[in-house]
Amino acid sequence: MIRLKELARSGHPPTLLCAFLHFDISFMVWVILGALMPFLTTDPALTGVNLKVTPTAEVRRTGEYTLLIRGPQTVKQNPALQSDQPRHVYNLLIKPGDPAKATRSSVPAVEKWVLDNHDPRTLAAVNAGSRLIRLDLAPGARGNPNENVLALKPGTALAREGGSQPIANGYPASVKLLLLAVPLLAAAFWRLLIGVLADRFGARKVGIVSLALTLLPLAAGWQWAHSYEALLFVGFFLGLAGASFAVALPLASRWYPPELQGLAMGIAGAGNSGTVIATLGAPLLARALGWHAVMGLMMLPVAVTLVLFALLAKDPPGRTRPARLTEYVAILGKADAWWFCLLYFVTFGGFVGLSSFFNTFFVDQYDAPRAAVGLWTAPFILAGSLLRPLGGALSDRLGGIRMLTLLYSLVILSALGVGLLIAHFAAACALLFLLMGCLGMGNGSVFQLVPQRFRKEIGVMTGLVGAAGGVGGYYLNFALGHLYDRTGTYASGFFAFAAIALLALAALRAVAPAWTRTWLGEGGVAQAVNAPRERMPVPPVGAEVEPA
């Protein structure tokens, strides 16, 4: 039974709410590049123009026909092929209807063309044979055009746009997923710094400053990000929003006793539902206003949260004396700290990495419309976000080790299943839902264990372990992008993720016996005295703590 009444009596609900809001809005900002990626990679002003498409007079109204640009196909993807298509070719399909209808596999194409920008004869063949479009190769074309879905417009609607519709150069998978990954990796740096500062100066003060500074990369993305290099710069400072982990969780944790850590940390950590807000809302706004405007609009909820946090959040009474630098170094010398990093590398790294990746994945893999892709992907991210508190609460009751053993096993099986069934939309979606739910619950389970072992140093530990999670998200996107470029399928990235999860499961089972002999109850349930035997017992909240 989840003890909400006991939670309300034991701590400070306004602070718990502020921790949630800080986490939620910051996470919304942190993953915004992933939410906007389908628009970034199809923005000719950002990536350069590859093709100029001029609809013929047969196109009488916008939405009558949709042009789909697809990369090279394999025999497995298209059994009608005699062999896999070379990497340097791409496919054009023209289907009836607007993008929402045309992207359905059940809608047949009225025209199909195979092109190669290195072979001018393929473009000439389209211009000679198509009744719906004419193509011109742009002077700044690089390689093949980015995969795209474009509603063809009639000539009258294009009169003020030069008479043609531009198709972006786009980016290879490894390049665009690197851009997704930079904020995740940068958060690792920012979390370590903010974890130390929160432990020394208090989570409330550091939280106010971090929210204020989060406004800066949003302003830069709104007004000045007009190149890939500029977006990398913005992405690094968006990582500051990911550092909210090192503020929100210590602020929540220090108000509550050990037996409520899983639930309290789960509620605060459920703020990662901000990824759902970004994933769902950003594409819709980008279609209407442009992706630059979305970055500017996001400054508004950040500013509101900043005000509420400053007014309502409180540091717990009788803060513990900040640890000395030598004590932080001593934490890094403890093997348990690194085991927690590995566990969170998989659970949180998997959650935030996939959350950032999903919009790109569903557009690339399943032809999801760019503006509506958030409607496709939000349920998966929501599952991971909302189930985090349940993972923490079940770990309070059953033990974090038991929960993580089950959850890692399900993560391995579901990731393997996605890789094997990636071409089967319904099966892959069901497995992705299970995968994200298990990762979300795993995040709550890991942080049921961390305060039992490192309650005095919870600020620096949430920074350290959270940094490991950010690094995990970075490497997941890095692997997905590079493996796709090498193999031509995202399945290989899911297989790699299953292998890393297997490693984490093996590590957990290896250290579990020692943990339950020293500082944990059977299966990972909190002991009444939750300090390791070689350390002093942790006094009640509010007491002055001296280093052991």
Tab-separated table of N, CA, C and O in Angstrom, residues 429-478:
chain	number	residue	atom	x	y	z
A	429	CYS	N	5.685	-1.813	-31.051
A	429	CYS	CA	5.112	-0.814	-30.138
A	429	CYS	C	4.797	-1.433	-28.775
A	429	CYS	O	5.046	-0.820	-27.731
A	430	ALA	N	4.232	-2.633	-28.769
A	430	ALA	CA	3.917	-3.291	-27.503
A	430	ALA	C	5.186	-3.528	-26.687
A	430	ALA	O	5.212	-3.306	-25.473
A	431	LEU	N	6.246	-3.952	-27.354
A	431	LEU	CA	7.505	-4.212	-26.653
A	431	LEU	C	8.168	-2.918	-26.197
A	431	LEU	O	8.771	-2.871	-25.123
A	432	LEU	N	8.052	-1.865	-26.994
A	432	LEU	CA	8.605	-0.576	-26.570
A	432	LEU	C	7.877	-0.036	-25.349
A	432	LEU	O	8.487	0.570	-24.464
A	433	PHE	N	6.579	-0.241	-25.296
A	433	PHE	CA	5.806	0.193	-24.131
A	433	PHE	C	6.282	-0.550	-22.874
A	433	PHE	O	6.488	0.058	-21.814
A	434	LEU	N	6.468	-1.858	-22.999
A	434	LEU	CA	6.982	-2.644	-21.872
A	434	LEU	C	8.383	-2.190	-21.498
A	434	LEU	O	8.706	-2.032	-20.306
A	435	LEU	N	9.226	-1.955	-22.490
A	435	LEU	CA	10.602	-1.535	-22.242
A	435	LEU	C	10.650	-0.223	-21.480
A	435	LEU	O	11.355	-0.088	-20.474
A	436	MET	N	9.868	0.770	-21.923
A	436	MET	CA	9.902	2.071	-21.267
A	436	MET	C	9.296	2.009	-19.868
A	436	MET	O	9.778	2.678	-18.940
A	437	GLY	N	8.248	1.219	-19.690
A	437	GLY	CA	7.684	1.066	-18.357
A	437	GLY	C	8.676	0.471	-17.379
A	437	GLY	O	8.798	0.923	-16.232
A	438	CYS	N	9.410	-0.542	-17.830
A	438	CYS	CA	10.408	-1.179	-16.958
A	438	CYS	C	11.566	-0.230	-16.650
A	438	CYS	O	12.078	-0.211	-15.521
A	439	LEU	N	11.995	0.548	-17.635
A	439	LEU	CA	13.077	1.503	-17.383
A	439	LEU	C	12.633	2.568	-16.378
A	439	LEU	O	13.403	2.958	-15.490
A	440	GLY	N	11.391	3.056	-16.517
A	440	GLY	CA	10.894	4.044	-15.560
A	440	GLY	C	10.826	3.494	-14.149
A	440	GLY	O	11.246	4.154	-13.184
A	441	MET	N	10.290	2.288	-13.999
A	441	MET	CA	10.239	1.679	-12.678
A	441	MET	C	11.643	1.406	-12.154
A	441	MET	O	11.910	1.528	-10.951
A	442	GLY	N	12.549	1.052	-13.053
A	442	GLY	CA	13.933	0.819	-12.641
A	442	GLY	C	14.583	2.067	-12.082
A	442	GLY	O	15.380	1.994	-11.134
A	443	ASN	N	14.254	3.240	-12.641
A	443	ASN	CA	14.789	4.491	-12.098
A	443	ASN	C	14.361	4.680	-10.648
A	443	ASN	O	15.157	5.063	-9.780
A	444	GLY	N	13.081	4.419	-10.373
A	444	GLY	CA	12.605	4.519	-9.000
A	444	GLY	C	13.253	3.499	-8.083
A	444	GLY	O	13.544	3.789	-6.912
A	445	SER	N	13.508	2.309	-8.595
A	445	SER	CA	14.111	1.246	-7.781
A	445	SER	C	15.557	1.565	-7.430
A	445	SER	O	16.006	1.313	-6.311
A	446	VAL	N	16.310	2.111	-8.390
A	446	VAL	CA	17.701	2.464	-8.101
A	446	VAL	C	17.753	3.501	-6.984
A	446	VAL	O	18.555	3.394	-6.043
A	447	PHE	N	16.850	4.485	-7.043
A	447	PHE	CA	16.898	5.538	-6.034
A	447	PHE	C	16.132	5.193	-4.770
A	447	PHE	O	16.024	6.018	-3.867
A	448	GLN	N	15.616	3.985	-4.686
A	448	GLN	CA	15.226	3.471	-3.375
A	448	GLN	C	16.474	2.974	-2.644
A	448	GLN	O	16.552	3.042	-1.414
A	449	LEU	N	17.462	2.526	-3.412
A	449	LEU	CA	18.674	1.969	-2.816
A	449	LEU	C	19.716	3.032	-2.473
A	449	LEU	O	20.373	2.954	-1.433
A	450	VAL	N	19.869	4.033	-3.354
A	450	VAL	CA	20.960	4.998	-3.175
A	450	VAL	C	20.936	5.680	-1.809
A	450	VAL	O	21.971	5.744	-1.126
A	451	PRO	N	19.787	6.209	-1.326
A	451	PRO	CA	19.818	6.888	-0.025
A	451	PRO	C	20.085	5.951	1.146
A	451	PRO	O	20.509	6.417	2.217
A	452	GLN	N	19.833	4.652	0.975
A	452	GLN	CA	20.143	3.721	2.063
A	452	GLN	C	21.654	3.619	2.282
A	452	GLN	O	22.121	3.458	3.401
A	453	ARG	N	22.377	3.741	1.184
A	453	ARG	CA	23.834	3.576	1.262
A	453	ARG	C	24.557	4.906	1.475
A	453	ARG	O	25.576	4.971	2.158
A	454	PHE	N	24.035	5.992	0.917
A	454	PHE	CA	24.757	7.263	0.918
A	454	PHE	C	23.836	8.404	1.348
A	454	PHE	O	23.731	9.419	0.660
A	455	ARG	N	23.180	8.267	2.481
A	455	ARG	CA	22.220	9.302	2.890
A	455	ARG	C	22.904	10.633	3.180
A	455	ARG	O	22.394	11.694	2.825
A	456	LYS	N	24.055	10.618	3.825
A	456	LYS	CA	24.749	11.861	4.127
A	456	LYS	C	25.193	12.599	2.867
A	456	LYS	O	25.217	13.808	2.811
A	457	GLU	N	25.549	11.836	1.846
A	457	GLU	CA	26.117	12.419	0.634
A	457	GLU	C	25.127	12.358	-0.519
A	457	GLU	O	25.516	12.234	-1.673
A	458	ILE	N	23.820	12.447	-0.196
A	458	ILE	CA	22.819	12.238	-1.230
A	458	ILE	C	22.927	13.276	-2.338
A	458	ILE	O	22.659	12.994	-3.502
A	459	GLY	N	23.361	14.517	-2.014
A	459	GLY	CA	23.497	15.535	-3.046
A	459	GLY	C	24.534	15.164	-4.082
A	459	GLY	O	24.271	15.158	-5.281
A	460	VAL	N	25.746	14.844	-3.616
A	460	VAL	CA	26.789	14.495	-4.571
A	460	VAL	C	26.498	13.165	-5.247
A	460	VAL	O	26.824	12.948	-6.411
A	461	MET	N	25.825	12.243	-4.534
A	461	MET	CA	25.523	10.950	-5.141
A	461	MET	C	24.460	11.073	-6.228
A	461	MET	O	24.556	10.407	-7.266
A	462	THR	N	23.444	11.897	-6.015
A	462	THR	CA	22.469	12.072	-7.092
A	462	THR	C	23.123	12.747	-8.291
A	462	THR	O	22.780	12.449	-9.442
A	463	GLY	N	24.073	13.627	-8.023
A	463	GLY	CA	24.804	14.221	-9.132
A	463	GLY	C	25.640	13.208	-9.867
A	463	GLY	O	25.643	13.136	-11.096
A	464	LEU	N	26.360	12.364	-9.115
A	464	LEU	CA	27.225	11.361	-9.723
A	464	LEU	C	26.431	10.299	-10.467
A	464	LEU	O	26.705	9.990	-11.634
A	465	VAL	N	25.426	9.745	-9.800
A	465	VAL	CA	24.637	8.688	-10.419
A	465	VAL	C	23.801	9.263	-11.569
A	465	VAL	O	23.659	8.631	-12.628
A	466	GLY	N	23.262	10.464	-11.370
A	466	GLY	CA	22.528	11.101	-12.458
A	466	GLY	C	23.423	11.385	-13.645
A	466	GLY	O	22.989	11.269	-14.801
A	467	ALA	N	24.670	11.751	-13.396
A	467	ALA	CA	25.611	11.966	-14.492
A	467	ALA	C	25.814	10.677	-15.283
A	467	ALA	O	25.881	10.689	-16.514
A	468	ALA	N	25.907	9.575	-14.573
A	468	ALA	CA	26.055	8.293	-15.257
A	468	ALA	C	24.843	8.003	-16.142
A	468	ALA	O	24.974	7.463	-17.245
A	469	GLY	N	23.652	8.372	-15.660
A	469	GLY	CA	22.462	8.198	-16.476
A	469	GLY	C	22.508	9.044	-17.729
A	469	GLY	O	22.132	8.584	-18.823
A	470	GLY	N	22.969	10.291	-17.613
A	470	GLY	CA	23.100	11.143	-18.790
A	470	GLY	C	24.095	10.582	-19.790
A	470	GLY	O	23.861	10.609	-21.004
A	471	VAL	N	25.215	10.064	-19.278
A	471	VAL	CA	26.201	9.436	-20.160
A	471	VAL	C	25.584	8.223	-20.865
A	471	VAL	O	25.828	7.976	-22.054
A	472	GLY	N	24.763	7.469	-20.123
A	472	GLY	CA	24.088	6.328	-20.730
A	472	GLY	C	23.183	6.747	-21.875
A	472	GLY	O	23.153	6.099	-22.933
A	473	GLY	N	22.425	7.848	-21.696
A	473	GLY	CA	21.574	8.347	-22.767
A	473	GLY	C	22.382	8.798	-23.961
A	473	GLY	O	21.995	8.579	-25.128
A	474	TYR	N	23.529	9.428	-23.710
A	474	TYR	CA	24.415	9.851	-24.800
A	474	TYR	C	24.894	8.649	-25.612
A	474	TYR	O	24.798	8.628	-26.849
A	475	TYR	N	25.415	7.644	-24.921
A	475	TYR	CA	25.972	6.503	-25.646
A	475	TYR	C	24.898	5.689	-26.350
A	475	TYR	O	25.158	5.078	-27.394
A	476	LEU	N	23.689	5.662	-25.808
A	476	LEU	CA	22.619	4.952	-26.502
A	476	LEU	C	22.326	5.617	-27.840
A	476	LEU	O	22.237	4.944	-28.879
A	477	ASN	N	22.189	6.942	-27.859
A	477	ASN	CA	21.950	7.635	-29.120
A	477	ASN	C	23.161	7.547	-30.045
A	477	ASN	O	23.010	7.404	-31.265
A	478	PHE	N	24.347	7.630	-29.479
A	478	PHE	CA	25.571	7.482	-30.274
A	478	PHE	C	25.592	6.120	-30.959
A	478	PHE	O	25.873	6.014	-32.159
